[in-house]
Short mmCIF file of C-alpha atoms and ligand atoms in Angstrom, two decimals:
data_model
loop_
_atom_site.label_atom_id
_atom_site.label_comp_id
_atom_site.label_asym_id
_atom_site.label_seq_id
_atom_site.Cartn_x
_atom_site.Cartn_y
_atom_site.Cartn_z
CA MET A 196 -34.18 12.00 28.63
CA THR A 197 -33.24 13.68 25.36
CA GLU A 198 -31.51 17.08 25.20
CA TRP A 199 -34.82 18.63 24.10
CA GLU A 200 -36.57 17.17 27.15
CA TYR A 201 -33.94 18.60 29.48
CA ALA A 202 -34.25 21.97 27.76
CA LYS A 203 -38.04 21.79 28.14
CA GLN A 204 -37.58 21.09 31.83
CA ILE A 205 -35.47 24.25 32.20
CA ILE A 206 -38.08 26.28 30.30
CA ASP A 207 -40.89 24.90 32.49
CA THR A 208 -39.02 25.78 35.68
CA ILE A 209 -38.40 29.33 34.44
CA ASN A 210 -42.04 29.70 33.32
CA GLN A 211 -43.30 28.53 36.73
CA SER A 212 -41.34 31.32 38.37
CA GLY A 213 -42.95 33.85 36.03
CA GLY A 214 -40.13 34.21 33.48
CA GLU A 215 -40.07 33.65 29.73
CA ALA A 216 -37.66 31.18 28.19
CA TYR A 217 -36.97 29.86 24.69
CA ILE A 218 -34.62 27.57 22.83
CA VAL A 219 -32.67 29.88 20.51
CA GLY A 220 -29.94 30.08 17.87
CA GLY A 221 -28.43 27.11 16.07
CA ALA A 222 -30.65 24.53 17.79
CA VAL A 223 -33.83 26.08 16.34
CA ARG A 224 -32.22 26.28 12.90
CA ASP A 225 -31.23 22.62 13.11
CA TYR A 226 -34.69 21.65 14.38
CA VAL A 227 -36.42 23.39 11.44
CA LEU A 228 -33.99 21.65 9.05
CA GLY A 229 -34.83 18.32 10.69
CA ASN A 230 -31.30 17.85 12.05
CA LEU A 231 -30.31 16.96 15.59
CA PRO A 232 -28.55 19.96 17.18
CA ASP A 233 -25.12 19.58 18.80
CA ASP A 234 -26.01 21.73 21.77
CA ILE A 235 -29.09 23.60 22.88
CA ASP A 236 -28.87 27.23 24.00
CA LEU A 237 -31.65 28.98 25.88
CA ALA A 238 -32.60 32.64 26.24
CA THR A 239 -34.67 34.01 29.10
CA SER A 240 -36.22 37.19 30.45
CA LEU A 241 -34.77 36.38 33.91
CA PHE A 242 -31.54 37.93 35.09
CA PRO A 243 -28.51 35.67 35.70
CA GLU A 244 -28.89 35.80 39.52
CA GLU A 245 -32.53 34.74 39.17
CA VAL A 246 -31.55 31.82 36.91
CA MET A 247 -28.88 30.73 39.40
CA ALA A 248 -31.37 30.88 42.26
CA LEU A 249 -33.74 28.55 40.37
CA PHE A 250 -31.17 25.87 39.50
CA PRO A 251 -29.00 24.40 42.24
CA LYS A 252 -26.30 23.38 39.77
CA SER A 253 -25.43 26.45 37.77
CA VAL A 254 -22.19 28.19 36.95
CA PRO A 255 -21.77 31.87 35.95
CA THR A 256 -19.75 31.10 32.79
CA GLY A 257 -20.26 34.43 31.02
CA ILE A 258 -21.97 36.61 33.55
CA GLU A 259 -20.83 39.89 31.95
CA HIS A 260 -22.91 39.10 28.88
CA GLY A 261 -25.68 37.40 30.84
CA THR A 262 -24.78 33.72 30.48
CA VAL A 263 -25.21 31.07 33.15
CA THR A 264 -24.53 27.39 32.48
CA VAL A 265 -27.24 25.23 34.05
CA ILE A 266 -26.29 21.59 34.59
CA ILE A 267 -28.97 18.93 34.72
CA ASP A 268 -27.94 15.26 35.11
CA HIS A 269 -24.43 16.25 33.98
CA HIS A 270 -25.82 17.89 30.80
CA PRO A 271 -24.79 21.57 30.46
CA PHE A 272 -27.10 24.20 28.95
CA GLU A 273 -26.19 27.85 28.37
CA VAL A 274 -29.00 30.07 29.59
CA THR A 275 -28.54 33.71 28.53
CA THR A 276 -30.62 36.68 29.58
CA PHE A 277 -32.31 38.47 26.64
CA ARG A 278 -29.83 41.12 25.63
CA SER A 279 -29.23 43.79 23.07
CA GLU A 280 -25.89 45.09 21.95
CA GLY A 281 -24.80 48.71 21.91
CA THR A 282 -22.76 50.37 19.18
CA TYR A 283 -19.63 48.72 17.81
CA SER A 284 -16.85 51.27 17.55
CA ASP A 285 -14.21 48.73 16.47
CA ALA A 286 -16.02 46.13 14.26
CA ARG A 287 -15.21 43.57 16.91
CA ARG A 288 -17.03 43.88 20.21
CA PRO A 289 -20.09 45.82 21.23
CA ASP A 290 -19.26 48.76 23.49
CA HIS A 291 -21.82 47.50 25.98
CA VAL A 292 -24.54 44.88 26.23
CA SER A 293 -27.89 45.59 27.87
CA LEU A 294 -29.73 42.90 29.75
CA GLY A 295 -33.43 42.91 30.49
CA VAL A 296 -34.73 43.60 26.98
CA SER A 297 -37.45 41.78 25.00
CA LEU A 298 -37.17 38.54 23.01
CA GLU A 299 -37.53 40.60 19.85
CA GLU A 300 -34.51 42.74 20.70
CA ASP A 301 -32.51 39.62 21.51
CA MET A 302 -33.39 38.22 18.07
CA LEU A 303 -32.43 41.52 16.41
CA ARG A 304 -28.80 41.28 17.58
CA ARG A 305 -28.31 37.86 15.96
CA ASP A 306 -26.41 37.43 12.70
CA PHE A 307 -28.62 35.61 10.19
CA THR A 308 -32.38 35.13 9.88
CA MET A 309 -31.96 31.35 10.23
CA ASN A 310 -30.10 31.89 13.53
CA ALA A 311 -32.62 34.42 14.83
CA MET A 312 -35.55 32.15 15.63
CA ALA A 313 -36.84 31.00 19.02
CA PHE A 314 -38.73 27.85 20.01
CA HIS A 315 -41.25 27.41 22.78
CA ASP A 316 -44.22 25.13 23.40
CA GLY A 317 -44.00 23.44 20.00
CA GLN A 318 -43.99 26.82 18.22
CA VAL A 319 -41.25 28.52 16.24
CA VAL A 320 -41.08 32.29 16.80
CA ASP A 321 -39.75 33.55 13.47
CA LEU A 322 -39.66 37.34 13.28
CA PHE A 323 -37.44 37.82 10.22
CA GLY A 324 -38.43 35.07 7.80
CA GLY A 325 -35.79 32.56 8.89
CA GLN A 326 -37.93 29.55 7.96
CA ASN A 327 -38.52 30.90 4.48
CA ASP A 328 -34.78 31.51 4.01
CA LEU A 329 -34.05 27.97 5.20
CA GLU A 330 -36.53 26.66 2.64
CA GLN A 331 -34.91 28.76 -0.10
CA LYS A 332 -31.45 27.75 1.19
CA ILE A 333 -30.42 31.39 1.47
CA ILE A 334 -28.20 33.06 4.06
CA ARG A 335 -29.50 36.54 4.86
CA THR A 336 -28.50 38.92 7.65
CA VAL A 337 -31.02 40.28 10.15
CA GLY A 338 -31.29 43.82 8.78
CA SER A 339 -28.80 45.49 6.45
CA PRO A 340 -25.71 43.35 5.79
CA TYR A 341 -23.63 46.52 5.47
CA GLU A 342 -24.62 47.52 9.00
CA ARG A 343 -24.29 44.03 10.46
CA PHE A 344 -20.86 43.33 8.91
CA GLY A 345 -19.77 46.85 9.85
CA GLU A 346 -20.62 46.06 13.49
CA ASP A 347 -18.88 42.69 13.50
CA ALA A 348 -16.86 41.50 10.51
CA LEU A 349 -16.59 37.96 11.87
CA ARG A 350 -20.13 37.54 10.52
CA ILE A 351 -18.62 37.55 7.01
CA MET A 352 -16.63 34.42 7.89
CA ARG A 353 -19.69 32.91 9.56
CA ALA A 354 -21.70 33.41 6.34
CA PHE A 355 -19.16 31.33 4.37
CA ARG A 356 -18.98 28.77 7.15
CA PHE A 357 -22.77 28.20 7.12
CA MET A 358 -22.77 28.27 3.31
CA SER A 359 -20.38 25.31 3.37
CA GLN A 360 -22.00 23.42 6.24
CA LEU A 361 -25.54 23.73 4.85
CA ASP A 362 -24.79 23.99 1.12
CA PHE A 363 -26.69 27.31 0.97
CA SER A 364 -26.27 30.43 -1.17
CA LEU A 365 -25.50 33.96 -0.03
CA GLU A 366 -28.22 36.55 -0.55
CA GLU A 367 -27.22 39.15 -3.14
CA GLU A 368 -26.90 42.22 -0.93
CA LEU A 369 -24.98 40.11 1.58
CA ARG A 370 -22.48 39.22 -1.15
CA ASP A 371 -22.02 42.88 -2.04
CA ALA A 372 -21.58 43.88 1.60
CA ALA A 373 -19.08 41.06 2.25
CA SER A 374 -17.06 42.18 -0.74
CA ALA A 375 -17.19 45.84 0.30
CA LEU A 376 -16.38 45.24 3.99
CA GLY A 377 -14.03 42.24 3.78
CA GLN A 378 -11.07 44.34 4.84
CA LYS A 379 -12.62 44.73 8.30
CA LEU A 380 -11.69 41.10 8.91
CA GLU A 381 -8.18 42.37 9.61
CA GLN A 382 -9.53 43.82 12.88
CA ILE A 383 -10.86 40.48 14.15
CA ALA A 384 -8.81 38.22 16.42
CA MET A 385 -7.10 35.66 14.19
CA GLU A 386 -8.17 32.73 16.39
CA ARG A 387 -11.84 33.53 15.77
CA VAL A 388 -11.35 33.91 12.01
CA ALA A 389 -9.40 30.63 11.92
CA ILE A 390 -12.12 28.70 13.73
CA GLU A 391 -14.77 29.81 11.23
CA PHE A 392 -12.38 29.04 8.34
CA GLU A 393 -11.77 25.56 9.73
CA LYS A 394 -15.48 24.91 10.08
CA MET A 395 -15.98 26.12 6.51
CA MET A 396 -13.29 23.75 5.22
CA CYS A 397 -14.92 20.79 7.01
CA GLY A 398 -18.40 21.44 5.59
CA PRO A 399 -19.75 19.37 2.68
CA ALA A 400 -19.92 22.39 0.31
CA TYR A 401 -16.47 23.77 1.16
CA ARG A 402 -15.48 23.97 -2.52
CA LYS A 403 -18.47 26.17 -3.27
CA ALA A 404 -17.80 28.42 -0.25
CA LEU A 405 -14.08 28.69 -0.94
CA SER A 406 -14.68 29.56 -4.60
CA GLU A 407 -17.20 32.23 -3.62
CA MET A 408 -14.72 33.62 -1.12
CA VAL A 409 -12.18 34.12 -3.91
CA GLU A 410 -14.82 35.51 -6.26
CA LEU A 411 -15.70 38.18 -3.68
CA GLY A 412 -12.04 38.86 -2.87
CA ILE A 413 -12.36 37.91 0.80
CA HIS A 414 -9.33 35.57 0.69
CA ARG A 415 -7.09 38.65 0.39
CA PHE A 416 -7.78 39.42 4.02
CA LEU A 417 -6.79 35.95 5.22
CA PRO A 418 -3.13 35.26 5.98
CA ASN A 419 -1.07 33.64 3.19
CA VAL A 420 -4.09 32.79 1.02
CA SER A 421 -3.43 33.54 -2.66
CA THR A 422 -5.87 32.79 -5.48
CA GLU A 423 -3.36 30.33 -6.84
CA LEU A 424 -3.14 28.46 -3.54
CA VAL A 425 -6.92 28.25 -3.27
CA ASN A 426 -7.09 26.87 -6.80
CA ARG A 427 -4.62 24.14 -5.93
CA VAL A 428 -6.63 23.20 -2.84
CA LEU A 429 -9.83 23.20 -4.92
CA HIS A 430 -8.29 20.81 -7.43
CA ASP A 431 -6.96 18.43 -4.81
CA VAL A 432 -8.89 15.14 -4.85
CA ARG A 433 -8.60 14.84 -1.07
CA THR A 434 -11.44 16.13 1.11
CA PRO A 435 -10.89 17.64 4.56
CA VAL A 436 -12.54 15.56 7.28
CA ASN A 437 -11.38 17.57 10.31
CA ALA A 438 -9.44 20.71 11.19
CA VAL A 439 -6.02 19.05 10.96
CA SER A 440 -6.71 17.74 7.46
CA ALA A 441 -7.99 21.13 6.28
CA TRP A 442 -4.77 22.85 7.39
CA ALA A 443 -2.68 19.99 5.99
CA LEU A 444 -4.14 20.58 2.51
CA PHE A 445 -3.11 24.25 2.56
CA LEU A 446 0.26 23.44 4.08
CA TYR A 447 0.98 20.80 1.44
CA HIS A 448 0.10 23.06 -1.48
CA ALA A 449 1.77 26.17 -0.05
CA LYS A 450 5.10 24.29 0.09
CA ASP A 451 6.04 26.52 3.02
CA GLU A 452 6.47 25.03 6.48
CA ASN A 453 5.74 28.41 8.10
CA TRP A 454 2.48 28.84 6.22
CA LEU A 455 0.31 28.16 9.27
CA LEU A 456 2.10 30.47 11.72
CA PRO A 457 0.00 33.65 11.27
CA TRP A 458 -3.21 31.61 11.72
CA LYS A 459 -2.31 31.13 15.40
CA ARG A 460 -3.46 27.55 15.73
CA SER A 461 -2.46 25.37 18.68
CA ASN A 462 0.89 23.61 18.66
CA ALA A 463 -0.93 20.27 18.43
CA ILE A 464 -2.78 21.32 15.27
CA LYS A 465 0.37 22.75 13.71
CA ARG A 466 2.36 19.60 14.46
CA GLU A 467 -0.31 17.17 13.24
CA ALA A 468 -1.02 19.16 10.07
CA ALA A 469 2.70 19.11 9.23
CA ILE A 470 2.90 15.34 9.77
CA LEU A 471 -0.19 14.75 7.62
CA ALA A 472 1.08 17.03 4.84
CA ALA A 473 4.37 15.09 4.82
CA LEU A 474 2.41 11.85 4.56
CA PHE A 475 0.84 13.06 1.28
CA GLU A 476 4.32 12.80 -0.28
CA SER A 477 5.45 9.56 1.33
CA GLU A 478 3.03 7.02 -0.17
CA LEU A 479 2.81 5.32 3.24
CA ASP A 480 6.30 3.86 3.46
CA PRO A 481 6.98 1.88 6.68
CA MET A 482 9.02 4.66 8.36
CA HIS A 483 6.15 7.12 7.90
CA ILE A 484 3.62 4.61 9.17
CA TYR A 485 5.87 4.02 12.17
CA SER A 486 6.31 7.70 13.03
CA THR A 487 2.67 8.72 12.43
CA SER A 488 -0.02 8.19 15.06
CA GLU A 489 -2.90 5.88 14.26
CA SER A 490 -5.36 8.78 14.42
CA ILE A 491 -3.46 10.82 11.79
CA LEU A 492 -3.17 7.73 9.59
CA SER A 493 -6.88 7.25 9.96
CA THR A 494 -7.49 10.87 8.89
CA TYR A 495 -5.26 10.17 5.86
CA PHE A 496 -7.48 7.28 4.74
CA ASN A 497 -10.71 9.15 5.44
CA MET A 498 -9.73 12.19 3.42
CA HIS A 499 -8.84 9.95 0.46
CA GLY A 500 -12.21 8.23 0.76
CA MET A 501 -10.34 4.97 1.29
CA GLU A 502 -11.08 2.12 3.66
CA ASP A 503 -9.39 2.91 7.01
CA ARG A 504 -6.39 0.57 7.24
CA SER A 505 -4.55 2.55 9.93
CA ARG A 506 -4.79 -0.10 12.66
CA GLU A 507 -3.83 -2.95 10.34
CA LEU A 508 -0.81 -1.04 8.99
CA LYS A 509 0.39 -0.15 12.49
CA GLN A 510 0.04 -3.77 13.57
CA SER A 511 1.94 -5.06 10.57
CA LEU A 512 5.11 -3.18 11.63
CA ALA A 513 8.01 -5.09 13.23
CA ILE A 514 7.87 -2.69 16.20
CA ARG A 515 5.42 0.07 17.08
CA THR A 516 7.58 2.16 19.43
CA ARG A 517 11.22 2.58 20.38
CA LYS A 518 10.40 0.76 23.66
CA GLU A 519 9.80 -2.46 21.71
CA LEU A 520 13.28 -2.35 20.18
CA GLY A 521 15.44 -5.19 21.57
CA PHE A 522 18.26 -2.76 22.27
CA ASP A 523 18.25 0.38 24.40
CA GLY A 524 20.41 3.23 25.70
CA ARG A 525 21.94 1.07 28.43
CA ASP A 526 23.05 -1.54 25.88
CA ALA A 527 24.61 1.26 23.83
CA LEU A 528 26.54 2.58 26.86
CA GLU A 529 27.76 -0.92 27.65
CA LEU A 530 29.18 -1.19 24.13
CA GLY A 531 31.04 2.10 24.55
CA ALA A 532 28.73 4.64 22.85
CA ARG A 533 28.64 8.06 24.45
CA GLY A 534 26.62 11.29 24.24
CA ALA A 535 24.73 12.09 21.03
CA MET A 536 26.16 8.95 19.46
CA ILE A 537 23.69 6.87 21.51
CA LYS A 538 20.78 8.72 19.94
CA TYR A 539 22.08 8.19 16.39
CA LEU A 540 22.83 4.52 17.01
CA LEU A 541 19.35 3.84 18.37
CA ALA A 542 17.72 5.73 15.47
CA ASP A 543 19.75 3.69 12.98
CA LEU A 544 18.85 0.34 14.55
CA GLU A 545 15.23 1.39 14.87
CA LYS A 546 15.07 2.29 11.19
CA GLN A 547 16.65 -0.97 10.09
CA VAL A 548 14.13 -2.95 12.16
CA VAL A 549 11.13 -0.94 10.89
CA LEU A 550 12.31 -1.39 7.29
CA GLU A 551 12.77 -5.11 8.09
CA GLN A 552 16.42 -5.05 7.06
CA ILE A 553 17.22 -6.85 10.33
CA PRO A 554 14.97 -8.72 12.79
CA ASN A 555 14.16 -7.25 16.20
CA ASP A 556 16.42 -9.72 17.99
CA SER A 557 18.71 -8.47 20.79
CA THR A 558 21.70 -10.65 19.81
CA ILE A 559 21.54 -9.52 16.20
CA LEU A 560 20.97 -5.87 17.25
CA ARG A 561 24.09 -6.03 19.48
CA GLU A 562 26.16 -7.28 16.55
CA GLU A 563 24.75 -4.52 14.32
CA ALA A 564 25.52 -1.96 17.04
CA LYS A 565 29.14 -3.12 17.29
CA LYS A 566 29.57 -2.80 13.51
CA TRP A 567 28.02 0.67 13.61
CA LEU A 568 30.34 1.77 16.44
CA GLN A 569 33.33 0.34 14.57
CA ARG A 570 32.41 2.42 11.53
CA GLU A 571 32.18 5.44 13.82
CA GLY A 572 35.68 4.76 15.09
CA VAL A 573 34.75 3.82 18.67
CA TYR A 574 36.80 0.61 18.52
P1 ATP B 74 -23.22 25.71 15.64
O1 ATP B 74 -24.21 24.65 15.42
O2 ATP B 74 -22.05 25.61 14.72
O3 ATP B 74 -22.81 25.93 17.08
P2 ATP B 74 -24.64 28.14 16.04
O4 ATP B 74 -25.65 28.84 15.19
O5 ATP B 74 -25.11 27.58 17.33
O6 ATP B 74 -23.95 27.04 15.15
P3 ATP B 74 -22.79 29.66 17.58
O7 ATP B 74 -21.50 30.27 17.17
O8 ATP B 74 -22.81 28.61 18.61
O9 ATP B 74 -23.49 29.17 16.25
O10 ATP B 74 -23.71 30.89 18.05
C1 ATP B 74 -24.98 30.70 18.66
C2 ATP B 74 -25.95 31.80 18.18
O11 ATP B 74 -25.49 33.08 18.61
C3 ATP B 74 -26.10 31.91 16.67
O12 ATP B 74 -27.07 31.01 16.18
C4 ATP B 74 -26.50 33.37 16.51
O13 ATP B 74 -27.87 33.55 16.79
C5 ATP B 74 -25.70 34.05 17.60
N1 ATP B 74 -24.39 34.54 17.14
C6 ATP B 74 -23.20 33.89 17.23
N2 ATP B 74 -22.19 34.63 16.76
C7 ATP B 74 -22.75 35.80 16.37
C8 ATP B 74 -22.23 37.01 15.82
N3 ATP B 74 -20.93 37.14 15.54
N4 ATP B 74 -23.10 38.01 15.57
C9 ATP B 74 -24.41 37.89 15.84
N5 ATP B 74 -24.96 36.78 16.36
C10 ATP B 74 -24.16 35.75 16.62
MG1 MG B 75 -23.77 26.67 18.87
#
């Protein structure tokens, strides 16, 4: 069964028990655009307890805002009770959400017209002209952009993110409101801003979105993003293909190893972005190939639009890991090395083997080790 068929099955079950249910949000937008959605979200008139009673496998994943995850044949679907949002006193989170409202009210709380459509029984429910805006390739808020960005400034980042992903334009009043209210982004949790920024950078029209961001002055409210830095990223021939490569581009041009810190990304992203940025300078010398994972090497080729030679390059090395070196810590101890010296000796031998200055042969490595220890004054 396809994802749509599973979703239809959930809708049918809810309808049979007297409730309303629709496919909503990004999945409807993608369907109208003729794209296959990543995941399908549903909205229903039933309350979370009623949804859980209907589906034996369901988990209350976001019960305070009405969300239950229904699992069918191991496929998860978020089913959320129609809800409206109260006032936003901090531009971040609604003060309260109300369940048990109409579909129309649920659509009214959504950010953009293209994201505020519902689908049921082969019909698109389009209350705010979302289909027309999709046709015109325009991003428009549901209602006044000043009000909607004032309620939740993350929507400003989301506008640029969709602009890049879909290669759309921003509606004029939306541009003005983004420019006027950009400063409110400083109140949003950095992790949420960073995720939208990452998605923007990975979209096909990221250059257009990034340029518009600078034109409207929004970059000033993002950490460590100067106009000059953006210009360098825009002129880079490389194209981001994933989050790590997007951050690596900024890191490389910023020439500041701490550039990424205020963005609060995971340690894995920070580490991989730093390795990739260093690779931009190295021209793929054997030591860099050796110390870089195959997946980061593969990202390197993809973002240059080159054929992916990561596997082949890794396989062409004399050794792939320290474990393959014909000499280890025990050998070093036996020859009289002690403490930190062992680490330096192994690193030296490893480098010589990777650079093919000596073969990976234990007899030869032992001789090399003795010479090294002699130079260090051990004998
Ligand atoms: P994607 O395909 O990238 O997941 P999406 O449209 O599904 O895109 P989500 O972030 O998953 O985006 O949000 C799902 C839906 O929830 C959106 O389509 C929109 O209707 C609504 N939504 C999400 N974030 C906001 C927000 N900050 N303000 C108002 N509505 C929002
Ligand atoms: Mg989604």
